[in-house]
Amino acid sequence: MNQDLKHCLITGGAGFIGSHLAQYLLNEGNHVQIIDDLSTGSMKNILPFKDNPGFSYTIDSCQNKNLMAELVDRCDEIYHLAAAVGVKLIVEDPARTIHLNYTLTEIVLEMAAKKGKPVLFTSTSEVYGKSEEVPYQEDGDLLLGSSIRWRWAYACSKLLDEFMLLAAYKTRSVPVVIVRLFNTVGPCQTGRYGMVIPNFVSRALQHLPVQVYGDGKQTRCFCHVKNVVPVLPELIRNPLAYGQIFNVGSDREISILELARLVKKQLNSRSEIQFVPYEEAYNKGFEDMKRRIPCLNKIKSILNFNPDLLLEKIISDVAEDILSSKNS
Ligand code: UDP
């Protein structure tokens, strides 16, 4: 077997990003094993490659330690994506989020340390909180809101994970890489947990009102998942990345109102744009980020990163995916 080809374990491999990563790694000729409890992931996401001879899947929780020990033993590298995700879900059940995100990472690190396997962890741009010092740099300060506002439970749980990974690198020499993902979007992302692009596209296709929360002046940078996944194996296989944090995403900024207009125009939709106060969309006292832009200098210093798939391509891919799932 080609030395560059690996046995890859993906926790949360039936999720949106996990399944795109699995498909990419398989296309490159690697073996891929996923573990997913299907709490937010879906069998539908792995259908396109379920019968690939290089692919195996286990539907179970990473909290099953015996199973995890076996899976880690058999792999060369671990992509740890399993987590409670999405701000909406977190606001609804913060205790579960904190517990799960802590426990899953603790188990993965314990197994990785025993077997000396590298771990790539997907963190989130949420950890920058409401800092207005954009573009965000990996070593910049983080500005989280008060703990009485549930939104911050998510960032806090992912930050705790980051600390656990860095500590495992420092004290137990586990090769770890942390990636902070910025609004990764594309086909197979569900709108169930409030994510804006699947929601806008799905509503625009049905000519239902597209709901812009707040005044719509808040901005985000959206990156196609197909631009994100190739970076992950490159990082986990590069010892210069160990013990490091990298922003990964696009740095092209757009306001949510402009996004709503673009989706409508591109899909020839008759949807109205409806403004919904944050308190109605989430809950009382909800705080949103005004701008969220990554500084990409660090990732570009270590590999060739060029997120070239534009928002128009993201919108058309998401629309095509929604239409084809309806027809299947
Ligand atoms: N948003 C919106 N309408 C929706 C869903 C989200 O206006 O139907 C807004 C949300 O309040 C935020 C932005 O779109 O300002 C991006 O939301 P998302 O949940 O996709 O990601 P976030 O960047 O908040 O993690």
Coordinates of C-alpha atoms in Angstrom, one line a residue, residues 58-251:
T58 CA -20.1 2.1 13.3
I59 CA -23.3 3.6 14.7
D60 CA -22.5 4.1 18.3
S61 CA -21.4 6.8 20.8
C62 CA -17.7 7.7 21.3
Q63 CA -18.6 7.3 24.9
N64 CA -18.3 3.5 24.4
K65 CA -14.7 3.3 25.6
N66 CA -14.0 -0.3 24.6
L67 CA -15.2 0.3 21.1
M68 CA -13.2 3.6 20.8
A69 CA -10.0 1.8 22.1
E70 CA -10.5 -0.8 19.2
L71 CA -11.1 1.9 16.6
V72 CA -8.2 4.0 17.7
D73 CA -5.9 1.0 17.7
R74 CA -6.7 0.2 14.1
C75 CA -6.3 3.8 12.7
D76 CA -3.3 6.0 11.8
E77 CA -5.0 9.3 12.5
I78 CA -8.1 10.6 14.2
Y79 CA -10.3 13.4 13.0
H80 CA -12.4 14.3 16.1
L81 CA -15.6 16.1 14.8
A82 CA -18.2 14.5 17.1
A83 CA -19.8 17.2 19.2
A84 CA -23.0 18.9 20.1
V85 CA -23.3 21.5 17.4
G86 CA -25.2 24.6 16.4
V87 CA -26.1 27.6 18.5
K88 CA -29.8 26.9 18.4
L89 CA -29.4 23.4 19.9
I90 CA -27.0 24.7 22.5
V91 CA -29.4 27.4 23.6
E92 CA -32.0 24.7 24.0
D93 CA -29.8 22.2 26.0
P94 CA -26.7 23.8 27.4
A95 CA -26.0 21.1 30.0
R96 CA -25.9 18.3 27.4
T97 CA -23.6 20.4 25.2
I98 CA -21.1 21.1 27.9
H99 CA -21.1 17.5 29.2
L100 CA -20.9 15.9 25.7
N101 CA -18.2 18.1 24.2
Y102 CA -16.0 17.6 27.3
T103 CA -16.5 13.9 27.6
L104 CA -16.0 13.0 24.0
T105 CA -12.7 14.9 23.7
E106 CA -11.5 13.4 27.0
I107 CA -12.1 9.9 25.7
V108 CA -10.5 10.6 22.3
L109 CA -7.4 12.1 23.9
E110 CA -7.1 9.3 26.4
M111 CA -7.1 6.7 23.6
A112 CA -4.9 8.7 21.3
A113 CA -2.3 9.2 24.1
K114 CA -2.2 5.5 24.9
K115 CA -1.6 4.6 21.2
G116 CA 0.4 7.7 20.2
K117 CA -2.0 8.6 17.4
P118 CA -2.4 12.2 16.0
V119 CA -5.7 14.0 16.6
L120 CA -7.2 16.8 14.5
F121 CA -10.0 18.6 16.4
T122 CA -12.6 20.9 14.7
S123 CA -13.2 23.9 16.9
T124 CA -15.2 26.9 15.9
S125 CA -15.0 30.6 15.2
E126 CA -17.6 31.0 18.0
V127 CA -14.6 31.0 20.4
Y128 CA -13.7 34.5 19.3
G129 CA -17.0 35.6 20.9
K130 CA -18.0 39.2 20.3
S131 CA -14.5 40.5 19.9
E132 CA -14.6 43.2 17.3
E133 CA -10.9 42.9 16.5
V134 CA -11.4 41.4 13.0
P135 CA -9.7 39.7 11.2
Y136 CA -9.4 37.3 14.1
Q137 CA -5.9 35.9 14.7
E138 CA -5.4 32.6 16.4
D139 CA -3.3 34.1 19.3
G140 CA -5.7 37.0 19.7
D141 CA -7.9 37.6 22.8
L142 CA -11.3 36.0 23.0
L143 CA -14.3 38.0 24.3
L144 CA -17.1 35.8 25.5
G145 CA -20.3 37.1 27.0
S146 CA -21.8 36.5 30.4
S147 CA -22.5 32.9 31.5
I148 CA -26.2 33.9 32.0
R149 CA -26.4 34.0 28.2
W150 CA -26.6 30.4 27.0
R151 CA -25.1 31.1 23.6
W152 CA -21.7 31.3 25.2
A153 CA -21.9 27.7 26.6
Y154 CA -21.0 26.4 23.2
A155 CA -17.9 28.6 22.7
C156 CA -16.9 27.8 26.3
S157 CA -17.3 24.0 25.8
K158 CA -15.2 24.1 22.6
L159 CA -12.6 26.3 24.3
L160 CA -12.3 23.8 27.1
D161 CA -11.7 21.1 24.4
E162 CA -9.0 23.3 22.9
F163 CA -7.3 23.6 26.3
M164 CA -7.5 19.8 26.8
L165 CA -5.9 19.2 23.4
L166 CA -3.1 21.6 24.0
A167 CA -2.5 20.1 27.4
A168 CA -2.4 16.6 25.9
Y169 CA 0.3 17.9 23.5
K170 CA 2.3 19.6 26.2
T171 CA 2.2 17.0 28.9
R172 CA 1.6 13.7 27.0
S173 CA 3.2 14.5 23.6
V174 CA -0.1 13.7 21.8
P175 CA 0.3 15.1 18.3
V176 CA -2.8 17.5 18.1
V177 CA -4.0 20.1 15.6
I178 CA -6.9 22.5 16.3
V179 CA -8.8 24.0 13.5
R180 CA -11.2 26.9 14.1
L181 CA -13.9 26.6 11.3
F182 CA -15.6 29.8 10.1
N183 CA -19.2 29.3 8.8
T184 CA -18.6 26.2 6.7
V185 CA -21.5 25.5 4.4
G186 CA -22.5 23.3 1.5
P187 CA -24.7 20.4 0.5
C188 CA -26.0 18.1 3.3
Q189 CA -26.0 20.8 5.9
T190 CA -29.3 20.7 7.7
G191 CA -31.3 23.9 8.5
R192 CA -32.7 22.1 11.6
Y193 CA -30.2 23.8 14.0
G194 CA -30.8 27.3 12.6
M195 CA -27.9 27.6 10.1
V196 CA -28.6 30.5 7.8
I197 CA -27.8 29.2 4.3
P198 CA -29.8 26.0 4.3
N199 CA -32.7 28.0 5.8
F200 CA -32.6 30.8 3.3
V201 CA -32.2 28.5 0.3
S202 CA -35.0 26.2 1.4
R203 CA -37.4 29.0 2.1
A204 CA -36.5 30.8 -1.1
L205 CA -37.1 27.7 -3.1
Q206 CA -40.6 27.5 -1.6
H207 CA -41.2 31.3 -2.0
L208 CA -41.7 31.5 1.7
P209 CA -40.5 34.6 3.6
V210 CA -36.8 34.6 4.2
Q211 CA -36.2 35.5 7.8
V212 CA -33.4 37.9 8.6
Y213 CA -32.7 38.0 12.3
G214 CA -32.0 41.4 13.8
D215 CA -31.3 44.2 11.3
G216 CA -29.3 41.9 8.9
K217 CA -26.3 44.2 9.2
Q218 CA -24.3 41.4 10.9
T219 CA -21.7 39.9 8.6
R220 CA -20.2 36.4 8.1
C221 CA -17.7 34.8 5.7
F222 CA -19.0 31.6 4.2
C223 CA -16.7 28.9 3.0
H224 CA -17.7 25.9 0.8
V225 CA -17.1 22.6 2.7
K226 CA -15.3 21.3 -0.4
N227 CA -12.6 24.0 0.2
V228 CA -12.3 23.1 3.9
V229 CA -12.0 19.3 3.9
P230 CA -8.7 19.0 1.8
V231 CA -6.9 21.1 4.4
L232 CA -7.6 18.7 7.3
P233 CA -5.5 15.7 6.2
E234 CA -2.7 18.1 5.1
L235 CA -2.6 19.5 8.6
I236 CA -2.8 16.2 10.6
R237 CA 0.1 14.8 8.5
N238 CA 2.3 17.8 9.0
P239 CA 4.3 17.8 12.3
L240 CA 4.8 21.6 12.0
A241 CA 1.1 21.9 12.7
Y242 CA 1.2 19.9 16.0
G243 CA 0.3 21.9 19.1
Q244 CA -1.1 24.7 16.9
I245 CA -4.4 26.4 16.2
F246 CA -5.4 27.4 12.6
N247 CA -8.3 29.5 11.3
V248 CA -9.9 27.8 8.3
G249 CA -12.6 29.5 6.2
S250 CA -13.1 32.3 3.7
D251 CA -12.3 35.9 4.4

